[in-house]
Coordinates of C-alpha atoms in Angstrom, one line a residue:
Chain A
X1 CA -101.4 -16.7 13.4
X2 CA -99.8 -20.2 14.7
X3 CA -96.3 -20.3 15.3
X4 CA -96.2 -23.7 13.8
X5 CA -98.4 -23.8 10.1
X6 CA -100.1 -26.6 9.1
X7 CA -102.8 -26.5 5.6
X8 CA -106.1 -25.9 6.8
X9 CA -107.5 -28.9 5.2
X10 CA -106.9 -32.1 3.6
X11 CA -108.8 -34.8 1.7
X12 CA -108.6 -38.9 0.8
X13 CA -110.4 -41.5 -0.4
X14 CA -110.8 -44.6 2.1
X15 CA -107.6 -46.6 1.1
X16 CA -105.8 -43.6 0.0
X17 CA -102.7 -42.8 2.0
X18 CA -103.0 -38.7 3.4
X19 CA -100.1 -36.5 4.3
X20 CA -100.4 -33.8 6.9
X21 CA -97.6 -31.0 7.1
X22 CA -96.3 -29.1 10.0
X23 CA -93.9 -26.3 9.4
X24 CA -91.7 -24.8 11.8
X25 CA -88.2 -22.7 12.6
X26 CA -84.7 -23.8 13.9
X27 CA -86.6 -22.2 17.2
X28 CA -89.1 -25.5 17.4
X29 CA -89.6 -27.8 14.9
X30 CA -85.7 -28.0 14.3
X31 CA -84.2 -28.4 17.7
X32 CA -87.5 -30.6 19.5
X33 CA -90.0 -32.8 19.1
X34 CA -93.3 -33.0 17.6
X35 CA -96.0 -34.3 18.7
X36 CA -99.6 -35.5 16.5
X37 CA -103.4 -34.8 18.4
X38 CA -106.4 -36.1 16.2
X39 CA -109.6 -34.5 17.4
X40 CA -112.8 -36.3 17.0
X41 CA -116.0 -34.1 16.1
X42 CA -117.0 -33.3 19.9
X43 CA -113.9 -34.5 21.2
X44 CA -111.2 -33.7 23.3
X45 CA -107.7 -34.1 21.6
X46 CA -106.3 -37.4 21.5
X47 CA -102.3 -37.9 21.5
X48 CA -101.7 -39.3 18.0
X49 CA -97.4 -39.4 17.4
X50 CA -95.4 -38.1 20.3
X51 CA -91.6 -37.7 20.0
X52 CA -91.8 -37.3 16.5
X53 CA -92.3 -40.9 15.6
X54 CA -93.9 -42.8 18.2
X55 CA -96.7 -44.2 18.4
X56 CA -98.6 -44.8 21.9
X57 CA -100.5 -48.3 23.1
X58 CA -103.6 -48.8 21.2
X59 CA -102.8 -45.8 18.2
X60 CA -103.0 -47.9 14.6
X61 CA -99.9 -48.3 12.8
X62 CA -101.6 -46.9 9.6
X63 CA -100.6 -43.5 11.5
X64 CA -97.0 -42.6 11.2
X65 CA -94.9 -39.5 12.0
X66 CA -91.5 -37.7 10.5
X67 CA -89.4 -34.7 11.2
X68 CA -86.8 -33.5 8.7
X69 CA -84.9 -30.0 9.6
X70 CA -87.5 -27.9 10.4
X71 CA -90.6 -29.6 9.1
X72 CA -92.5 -32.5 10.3
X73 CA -94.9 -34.9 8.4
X74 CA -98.2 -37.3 9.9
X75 CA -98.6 -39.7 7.3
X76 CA -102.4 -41.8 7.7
X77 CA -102.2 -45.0 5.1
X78 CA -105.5 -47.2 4.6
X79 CA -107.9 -44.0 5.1
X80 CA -110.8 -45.1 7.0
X81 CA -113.9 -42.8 7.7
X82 CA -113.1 -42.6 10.9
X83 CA -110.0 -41.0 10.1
X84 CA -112.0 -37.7 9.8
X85 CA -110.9 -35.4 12.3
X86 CA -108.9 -32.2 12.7
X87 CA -104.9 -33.0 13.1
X88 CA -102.7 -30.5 15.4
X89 CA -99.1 -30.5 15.7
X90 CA -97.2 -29.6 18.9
X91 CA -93.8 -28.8 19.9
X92 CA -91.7 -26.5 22.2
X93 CA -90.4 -23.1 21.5
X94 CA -86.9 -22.6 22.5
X95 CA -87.6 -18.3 21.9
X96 CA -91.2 -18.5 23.5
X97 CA -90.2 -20.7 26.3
X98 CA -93.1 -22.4 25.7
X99 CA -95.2 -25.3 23.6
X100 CA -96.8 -24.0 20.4
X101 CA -99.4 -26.0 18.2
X102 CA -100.3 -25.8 14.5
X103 CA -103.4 -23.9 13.6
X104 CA -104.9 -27.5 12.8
X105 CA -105.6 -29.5 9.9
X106 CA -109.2 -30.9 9.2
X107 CA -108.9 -34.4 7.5
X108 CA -112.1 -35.0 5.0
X109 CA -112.8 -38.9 3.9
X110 CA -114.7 -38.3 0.4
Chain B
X1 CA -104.8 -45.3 34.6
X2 CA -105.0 -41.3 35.0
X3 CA -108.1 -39.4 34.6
X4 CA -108.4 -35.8 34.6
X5 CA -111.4 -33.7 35.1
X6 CA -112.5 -29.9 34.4
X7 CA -115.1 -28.6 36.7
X8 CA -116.4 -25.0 37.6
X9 CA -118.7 -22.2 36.2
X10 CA -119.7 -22.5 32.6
X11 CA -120.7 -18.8 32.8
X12 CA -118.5 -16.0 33.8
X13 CA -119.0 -12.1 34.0
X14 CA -116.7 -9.7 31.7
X15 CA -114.2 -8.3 33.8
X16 CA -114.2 -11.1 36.3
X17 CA -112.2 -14.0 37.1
X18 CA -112.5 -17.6 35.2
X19 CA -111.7 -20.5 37.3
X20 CA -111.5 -23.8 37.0
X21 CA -110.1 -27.0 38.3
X22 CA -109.0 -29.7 37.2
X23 CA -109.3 -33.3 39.3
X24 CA -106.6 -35.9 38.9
X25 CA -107.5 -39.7 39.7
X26 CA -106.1 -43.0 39.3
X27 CA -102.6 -41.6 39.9
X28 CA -100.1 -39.8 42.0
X29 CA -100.1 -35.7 41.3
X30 CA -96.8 -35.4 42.6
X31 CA -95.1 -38.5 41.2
X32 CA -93.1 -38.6 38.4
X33 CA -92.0 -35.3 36.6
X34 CA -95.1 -34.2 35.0
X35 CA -96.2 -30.7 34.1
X36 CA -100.4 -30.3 34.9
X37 CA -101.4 -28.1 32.1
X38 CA -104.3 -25.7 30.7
X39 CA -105.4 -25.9 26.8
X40 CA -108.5 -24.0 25.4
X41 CA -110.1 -23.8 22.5
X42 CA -112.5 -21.8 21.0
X43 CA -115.1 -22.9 19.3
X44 CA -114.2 -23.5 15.7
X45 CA -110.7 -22.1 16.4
X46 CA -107.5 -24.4 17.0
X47 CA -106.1 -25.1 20.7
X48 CA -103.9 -22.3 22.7
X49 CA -101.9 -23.8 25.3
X50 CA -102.4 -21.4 28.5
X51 CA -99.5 -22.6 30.8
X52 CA -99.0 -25.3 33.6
X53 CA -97.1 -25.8 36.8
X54 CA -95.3 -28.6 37.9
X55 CA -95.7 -31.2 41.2
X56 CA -93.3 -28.8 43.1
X57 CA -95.2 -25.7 42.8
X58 CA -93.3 -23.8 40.0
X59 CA -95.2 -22.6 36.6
X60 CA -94.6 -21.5 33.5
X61 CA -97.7 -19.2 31.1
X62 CA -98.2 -18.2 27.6
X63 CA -96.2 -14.9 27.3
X64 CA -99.6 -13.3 25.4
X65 CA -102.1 -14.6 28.8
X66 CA -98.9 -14.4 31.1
X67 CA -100.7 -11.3 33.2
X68 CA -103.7 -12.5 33.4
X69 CA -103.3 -16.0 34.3
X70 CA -102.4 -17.9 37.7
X71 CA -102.1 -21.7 37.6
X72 CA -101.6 -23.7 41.5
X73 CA -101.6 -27.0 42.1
X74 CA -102.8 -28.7 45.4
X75 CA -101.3 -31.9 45.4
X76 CA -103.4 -33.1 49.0
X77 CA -106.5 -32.8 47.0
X78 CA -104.8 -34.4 43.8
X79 CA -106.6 -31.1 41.6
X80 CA -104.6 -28.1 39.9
X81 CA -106.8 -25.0 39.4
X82 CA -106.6 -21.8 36.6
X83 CA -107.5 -18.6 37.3
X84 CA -108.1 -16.3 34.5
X85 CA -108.4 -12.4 35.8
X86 CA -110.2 -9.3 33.3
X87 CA -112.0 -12.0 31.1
X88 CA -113.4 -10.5 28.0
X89 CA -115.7 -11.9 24.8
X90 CA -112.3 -13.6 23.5
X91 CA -111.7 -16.0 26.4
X92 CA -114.8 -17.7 25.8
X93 CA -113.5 -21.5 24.8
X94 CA -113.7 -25.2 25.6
X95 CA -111.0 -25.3 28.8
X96 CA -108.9 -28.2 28.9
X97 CA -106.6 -29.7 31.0
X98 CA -104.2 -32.3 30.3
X99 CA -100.5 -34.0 31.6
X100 CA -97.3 -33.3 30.2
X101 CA -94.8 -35.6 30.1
X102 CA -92.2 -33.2 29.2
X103 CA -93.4 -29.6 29.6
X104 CA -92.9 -29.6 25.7
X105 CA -96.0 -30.4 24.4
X106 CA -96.7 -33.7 24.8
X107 CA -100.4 -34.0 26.1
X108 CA -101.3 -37.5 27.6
X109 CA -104.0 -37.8 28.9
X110 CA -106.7 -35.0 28.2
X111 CA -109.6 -34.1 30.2
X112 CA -113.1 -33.9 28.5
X113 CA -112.9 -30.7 28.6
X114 CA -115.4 -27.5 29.8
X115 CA -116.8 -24.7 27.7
X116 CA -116.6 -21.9 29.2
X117 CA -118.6 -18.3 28.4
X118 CA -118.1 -15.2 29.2
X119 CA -121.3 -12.9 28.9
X120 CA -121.2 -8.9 28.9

């Protein structure tokens, strides 16, 4: 069981825009950041968002993050096929003294 | 621009001791304020983040591997290393290691990562 839950799968057409979830407490999500990993079939994780929001050199700006309270969102516009991948969120536990992830979400492209 | 690398035995023996390093290149170790971290994975399963120990020595571990696990760093050889004592079945995974900028959770870069099984 994560400490951070996330659905275990979502779907889009190409063009569609997608909506991942990542659900926390005032322990993680509400007092820290978030950070997005997309993992490739056969991949190692790739950093995605990181402070919530941002978007590193080189990530598409079809990918976009947002935190409210004790939730946070990874929004992918203009699906592509190559979108498909599973989508983790990260952030730190104040209770845990540590980082916990989401359980993952795997992205389908129909 | 930093590179990290997993390397050791891809087949360990229940009871034993996992361990594996990871080698950093195209960049300091001990510059900056970075935590060197472990990640696994197993397969078909989401990631678990193990623990990782700063440039200066000090660490910090996953309060459910806490006793099991020992994370060092040795910043002349620009590698940080896990152990993993009493391995069972459930520790066999893909072992990554990765930077943190923050010690929060934010993972940049990733090594490629190593599976890792552990046979009875």
């Amino acid at each position: 069981q994560s400490v951070l839950t996330q659905p275990p799968s979502a779907s889009g057409t190409p063009g569609q825009k997608v909506t991942i979830s990542c659900s926390g407490s005032t322990s993680n999500i509400g007092r820290n950041i978030v950070n997005w990993y997309q993992q490739l079939p056969g991949t190692a994780p790739k950093l995605l968002i990181f402070d919530s929001k941002q978007r590193p050199s080189g990530v598409p700006d079809r990918f976009s993050g947002s935190k409210s309270g004790t939730s946070a969102s990874l929004a992918i516009s203009g699906l592509q096929s190559d979108d498909e991948a599973d989508y983790y969120c990260a952030a730190w536990d104040d209770s845990l003294h540590s980082p916990v992830f989401g359980g993952g979400t795997r992205l389908t492209v129909l | 621009q930093v590179q990290l690398q997993e390397s050791g035995p891809g087949l360990v023996k229940a009871s034993q001791t996992l361990s594996l390093t990871c080698s950093v290149s195209g960049g300091s170790i001990s510059s900056g304020s970075y935590f060197w971290t472990w990640i696994r994975q197993p397969a078909g399963k989401g990631l678990e983040w193990i623990g990782h120990v700063f440039a200066g020595g000090s660490t910090n571990y996953n309060p459910s591997l806490k006793s099991r696990v020992t994370i060092s760093i040795d910043t002349s050889k620009s590698q940080f290393a896990l152990n993993l004592n009493s391995v069972t079945a459930a520790d066999t995974a893909v072992y990554y290691c990765a930077r943190d900028w923050d010690g929060g959770g934010w993972f940049d870069p990733w090594g490629q990562g190593a599976l890792v099984t552990v046979s009875s």
